[in-house]
CSV table of C-alpha atoms in Angstrom, one decimal:
chain,number,residue,atom,x,y,z
W,1,GLN,CA,-24.6,43.9,-9.5
W,2,SER,CA,-25.5,42.3,-13.0
W,3,VAL,CA,-26.1,44.5,-15.9
W,4,LEU,CA,-29.3,42.3,-16.8
W,5,THR,CA,-31.9,41.8,-13.9
W,6,GLN,CA,-33.5,38.6,-13.2
W,7,PRO,CA,-35.5,37.3,-10.1
W,8,PRO,CA,-33.1,35.2,-8.0
W,9,SER,CA,-35.8,32.5,-7.6
W,10,ALA,CA,-38.9,31.0,-9.3
W,11,SER,CA,-40.9,27.9,-8.6
W,12,GLY,CA,-43.8,25.8,-9.8
W,13,THR,CA,-45.3,22.5,-9.5
W,14,PRO,CA,-45.1,19.7,-12.2
W,15,GLY,CA,-47.2,20.5,-15.2
W,16,GLN,CA,-47.3,24.2,-14.5
W,17,ARG,CA,-46.2,27.1,-16.7
W,18,VAL,CA,-43.5,29.3,-15.3
W,19,THR,CA,-42.0,32.5,-16.7
W,20,ILE,CA,-38.6,34.0,-15.9
W,21,SER,CA,-38.0,37.7,-16.6
W,22,CYS,CA,-34.8,39.5,-17.7
W,23,SER,CA,-34.8,43.2,-17.6
W,24,GLY,CA,-32.1,45.3,-19.5
W,25,SER,CA,-31.7,48.4,-21.2
W,26,SER,CA,-31.6,50.2,-24.6
W,27,SER,CA,-28.0,49.4,-25.0
W,28,ASN,CA,-28.5,45.5,-24.6
W,29,ILE,CA,-31.7,43.8,-25.0
W,30,GLY,CA,-33.3,46.9,-26.4
W,31,SER,CA,-31.1,46.8,-29.4
W,32,ASN,CA,-29.8,43.3,-29.5
W,33,TYR,CA,-31.0,39.7,-29.2
W,34,ALA,CA,-31.7,37.9,-26.1
W,35,TYR,CA,-30.2,34.5,-25.2
W,36,TRP,CA,-31.1,32.0,-22.5
W,37,TYR,CA,-29.0,29.3,-20.8
W,38,GLN,CA,-29.9,26.3,-18.5
W,39,GLN,CA,-27.4,25.2,-16.1
W,40,LEU,CA,-28.2,21.9,-14.3
W,41,PRO,CA,-26.5,21.4,-11.0
W,42,GLY,CA,-22.7,20.6,-11.3
W,43,THR,CA,-22.7,21.0,-15.1
W,44,ALA,CA,-21.7,23.6,-17.8
W,45,PRO,CA,-24.3,26.0,-19.1
W,46,LYS,CA,-26.3,24.8,-22.2
W,47,LEU,CA,-27.8,27.1,-24.8
W,48,LEU,CA,-31.6,27.0,-24.4
W,49,ILE,CA,-32.8,30.0,-26.5
W,50,TYR,CA,-31.1,32.3,-29.1
W,51,SER,CA,-32.2,35.2,-31.0
W,52,ASN,CA,-34.9,36.0,-28.7
W,53,ASN,CA,-37.1,33.0,-29.4
W,54,GLN,CA,-35.3,30.3,-31.4
W,55,ARG,CA,-34.5,26.7,-30.0
W,56,PRO,CA,-31.4,24.9,-30.9
W,57,SER,CA,-32.1,21.3,-32.1
W,58,GLY,CA,-32.8,19.0,-29.2
W,59,VAL,CA,-34.4,21.6,-26.9
W,60,PRO,CA,-38.0,20.7,-26.2
W,61,ASP,CA,-40.7,23.0,-27.3
W,62,ARG,CA,-41.8,23.3,-23.8
W,63,PHE,CA,-39.2,26.1,-23.6
W,64,SER,CA,-39.9,29.4,-25.4
W,65,GLY,CA,-38.5,32.9,-25.5
W,66,SER,CA,-40.0,36.3,-26.1
W,67,LYS,CA,-38.7,39.9,-26.0
W,68,SER,CA,-40.5,43.2,-25.6
W,69,ASP,CA,-38.7,46.6,-25.6
W,70,THR,CA,-35.8,46.1,-23.2
W,71,SER,CA,-37.0,43.1,-21.5
W,72,ALA,CA,-36.9,39.3,-22.4
W,73,SER,CA,-38.8,36.3,-20.9
W,74,LEU,CA,-38.3,32.6,-20.9
W,75,ALA,CA,-41.3,30.5,-20.5
W,76,ILE,CA,-41.5,26.7,-19.5
W,77,SER,CA,-44.6,25.0,-20.0
W,78,GLY,CA,-45.4,21.4,-18.7
W,79,LEU,CA,-42.9,21.9,-16.0
W,80,ARG,CA,-40.9,18.8,-15.1
W,81,SER,CA,-38.7,17.9,-12.3
W,82,GLU,CA,-35.6,17.8,-14.5
W,83,ASP,CA,-36.3,21.4,-15.3
W,84,GLU,CA,-34.9,22.3,-11.8
W,85,ALA,CA,-31.8,24.4,-12.6
W,86,ASP,CA,-30.3,27.8,-12.8
W,87,TYR,CA,-31.4,29.9,-15.8
W,88,TYR,CA,-29.3,32.8,-17.2
W,89,CYS,CA,-30.1,35.5,-19.8
W,90,ALA,CA,-27.4,37.1,-21.9
W,91,ALA,CA,-27.1,39.8,-24.5
W,92,TRP,CA,-24.5,42.0,-26.4
W,93,ASP,CA,-24.2,45.3,-24.8
W,94,ASP,CA,-23.4,48.2,-27.4
W,95,SER,CA,-22.2,50.6,-24.7
W,96,LEU,CA,-19.9,48.2,-22.9
W,97,SER,CA,-18.9,46.4,-26.2
W,98,GLY,CA,-19.2,43.1,-24.5
W,99,VAL,CA,-21.5,40.3,-23.4
W,100,VAL,CA,-23.7,40.7,-20.3
W,101,PHE,CA,-25.4,38.2,-18.3
W,102,GLY,CA,-28.3,38.3,-15.9
W,103,GLY,CA,-27.5,37.2,-12.3
W,104,GLY,CA,-29.4,33.9,-12.7
W,105,THR,CA,-32.6,32.6,-11.6
W,106,LYS,CA,-32.8,29.3,-9.5
W,107,LEU,CA,-36.0,27.4,-10.6
W,108,THR,CA,-37.4,25.0,-8.0
W,109,VAL,CA,-39.9,22.4,-9.0
W,110,LEU,CA,-42.0,21.7,-5.9
N,1,GLU,CA,-19.4,16.3,-32.5
N,2,VAL,CA,-18.2,19.7,-31.3
N,3,GLN,CA,-15.9,19.3,-28.2
N,4,LEU,CA,-14.2,21.8,-26.0
N,5,VAL,CA,-11.6,20.7,-23.4
N,6,GLU,CA,-10.3,23.3,-20.9
N,7,SER,CA,-7.1,22.6,-18.9
N,8,GLY,CA,-4.4,24.3,-17.0
N,9,GLY,CA,-6.4,25.3,-13.9
N,10,GLY,CA,-5.0,25.0,-10.4
N,11,LEU,CA,-4.0,26.8,-7.1
N,12,VAL,CA,-1.9,30.0,-7.5
N,13,GLN,CA,-0.8,32.6,-5.1
N,14,PRO,CA,-2.3,36.2,-5.4
N,15,GLY,CA,-0.1,38.1,-7.7
N,16,GLY,CA,0.8,35.0,-9.7
N,17,SER,CA,0.1,33.8,-13.2
N,18,LEU,CA,-1.5,30.9,-14.9
N,19,ARG,CA,-2.2,29.9,-18.5
N,20,LEU,CA,-5.4,28.1,-19.4
N,21,SER,CA,-5.9,26.2,-22.6
N,22,CYS,CA,-8.9,25.4,-24.6
N,23,ALA,CA,-8.7,22.5,-27.1
N,24,ALA,CA,-11.4,22.5,-29.7
N,25,SER,CA,-12.7,19.8,-32.2
N,26,GLY,CA,-15.6,19.2,-34.3
N,27,PHE,CA,-15.9,22.5,-36.0
N,28,THR,CA,-14.0,25.2,-38.1
N,29,PHE,CA,-11.9,26.6,-35.3
N,30,SER,CA,-9.9,29.0,-37.3
N,31,GLY,CA,-13.0,30.9,-38.4
N,32,SER,CA,-14.6,31.1,-34.9
N,33,ALA,CA,-14.4,33.6,-32.2
N,34,MET,CA,-13.5,32.0,-28.8
N,35,HIS,CA,-15.0,33.4,-25.7
N,36,TRP,CA,-14.0,32.8,-22.2
N,37,VAL,CA,-16.8,32.9,-19.3
N,38,ARG,CA,-16.1,32.4,-15.7
N,39,GLN,CA,-18.2,31.4,-12.7
N,40,ALA,CA,-17.3,31.8,-9.1
N,41,SER,CA,-18.6,29.2,-6.7
N,42,GLY,CA,-22.3,29.8,-6.2
N,43,LYS,CA,-22.3,32.8,-8.3
N,44,GLY,CA,-23.6,33.8,-11.7
N,45,LEU,CA,-21.7,33.9,-15.1
N,46,GLU,CA,-19.4,36.5,-16.2
N,47,TRP,CA,-18.1,37.1,-19.6
N,48,VAL,CA,-14.3,37.4,-19.5
N,49,GLY,CA,-13.7,38.3,-23.1
N,50,ARG,CA,-13.1,36.9,-26.5
N,51,ILE,CA,-10.4,36.5,-29.3
N,52,ARG,CA,-11.7,36.5,-33.0
N,53,GLY,CA,-10.1,34.6,-35.9
N,54,LYS,CA,-7.3,35.5,-38.5
N,55,GLY,CA,-9.9,37.1,-40.8
N,56,ASN,CA,-10.5,39.8,-38.1
N,57,SER,CA,-6.8,40.1,-37.2
N,58,TYR,CA,-7.2,38.1,-34.0
N,59,ALA,CA,-9.0,41.0,-32.3
N,60,THR,CA,-9.4,40.6,-28.6
N,61,ALA,CA,-12.0,42.2,-26.2
N,62,TYR,CA,-11.8,42.0,-22.4
N,63,ALA,CA,-14.2,42.6,-19.6
N,64,ALA,CA,-13.3,45.6,-17.4
N,65,SER,CA,-12.5,43.3,-14.5
N,66,VAL,CA,-9.7,41.7,-16.3
N,67,LYS,CA,-8.4,44.2,-18.6
N,68,GLY,CA,-4.6,44.8,-18.5
N,69,ARG,CA,-4.1,41.6,-16.5
N,70,PHE,CA,-5.5,38.9,-18.8
N,71,SER,CA,-4.7,38.3,-22.4
N,72,PHE,CA,-6.0,35.8,-25.1
N,73,SER,CA,-4.1,34.0,-28.0
N,74,ARG,CA,-4.8,31.1,-30.2
N,75,ASP,CA,-2.9,28.5,-32.3
N,76,ASP,CA,-5.2,27.6,-35.2
N,77,SER,CA,-2.8,24.9,-36.2
N,78,LYS,CA,-3.6,23.2,-32.9
N,79,ASN,CA,-7.2,24.2,-32.6
N,80,THR,CA,-6.4,25.5,-29.3
N,81,ALA,CA,-7.2,28.9,-27.6
N,82,TYR,CA,-5.3,30.1,-24.6
N,83,LEU,CA,-6.1,32.5,-21.5
N,84,GLN,CA,-3.0,34.0,-20.1
N,85,MET,CA,-3.9,35.3,-16.5
N,86,ASN,CA,-1.3,37.6,-14.7
N,87,SER,CA,-1.5,39.6,-11.5
N,88,LEU,CA,-4.2,37.3,-10.2
N,89,LYS,CA,-6.5,38.4,-7.4
N,90,THR,CA,-8.5,36.2,-5.1
N,91,GLU,CA,-11.6,37.5,-6.9
N,92,ASP,CA,-10.4,35.7,-9.9
N,93,THR,CA,-11.2,32.4,-8.3
N,94,ALA,CA,-13.7,30.6,-10.6
N,95,VAL,CA,-14.4,27.9,-13.0
N,96,TYR,CA,-13.3,29.1,-16.4
N,97,TYR,CA,-15.1,28.0,-19.5
N,98,CYS,CA,-14.3,28.5,-23.2
N,99,THR,CA,-16.9,28.5,-25.9
N,100,PRO,CA,-17.2,29.4,-29.6
N,101,GLY,CA,-19.3,32.3,-30.5
N,102,TYR,CA,-20.3,34.2,-33.7
N,103,CYS,CA,-19.4,37.7,-34.4
N,104,SER,CA,-20.6,40.2,-37.1
N,105,ASP,CA,-18.8,43.4,-37.6
N,106,ASP,CA,-18.3,44.7,-34.0
N,107,VAL,CA,-21.0,42.7,-32.3
N,108,CYS,CA,-20.3,39.3,-30.9
N,109,TYR,CA,-23.5,37.4,-30.2
N,110,PRO,CA,-23.7,35.4,-27.0
N,111,ARG,CA,-24.8,32.2,-28.9
N,112,PHE,CA,-22.4,30.1,-26.8
N,113,ASP,CA,-22.8,26.4,-27.9
N,114,PRO,CA,-21.3,24.1,-26.7
N,115,TRP,CA,-19.3,24.8,-23.5
N,116,GLY,CA,-16.4,22.9,-22.3
N,117,GLN,CA,-16.5,21.2,-18.9
N,118,GLY,CA,-14.4,24.2,-17.3
N,119,THR,CA,-11.3,24.3,-15.4
N,120,LEU,CA,-11.1,25.5,-11.8
N,121,VAL,CA,-8.6,28.4,-10.9
N,122,THR,CA,-8.3,29.0,-7.2
N,123,VAL,CA,-6.2,32.1,-6.1
N,124,SER,CA,-5.3,31.9,-2.5
N,125,SER,CA,-2.3,32.3,-0.2
């Protein structure tokens, strides 16, 4: 049981916009930044979004992040086949004094 | 270019020990906190813990699931971080990743970038 809650799966067709949610609590997302990672099959995770809505250099602006209260969201617009991957949210948890991850969302491009 | 190379994984029996290494290059290793994250096959990511740099007295923090069994260390002269795993359990079977992170006061932000390729630890009899 992960501290952060994500839907196990999401899907969309090429060109569509999809959103992945991440629900937390006051001790993690509610009081700290949210982060998002993309993990392509057979590879290590890659930082996609940091500090709620910032993109590292090289990440396309099709990817965007937002945060509201104790939840965060990752939006992917102009969906492409190469976006098919697992997506994880993460945050620092003040109560646990550690990093917590969501259980991951498997994105399928139909 | 920032690079991280984990090594030391393998097959070990329950109750056994293993030491993983993480060789880093391309950034100021001595000033960075180093985190370990693991992933069981087909499962999600789990933070194992971190070790901070000399300026923060090499402070360590561990996930509850490994506290008392795992320990972190580092050799800044070799730009290498270590994860010593003792009293291993079957549920410790996973790919183990190392990644640098940024800490401020008591908060270590999970801005993990980049990640190594990971090293597989299998705990089985």
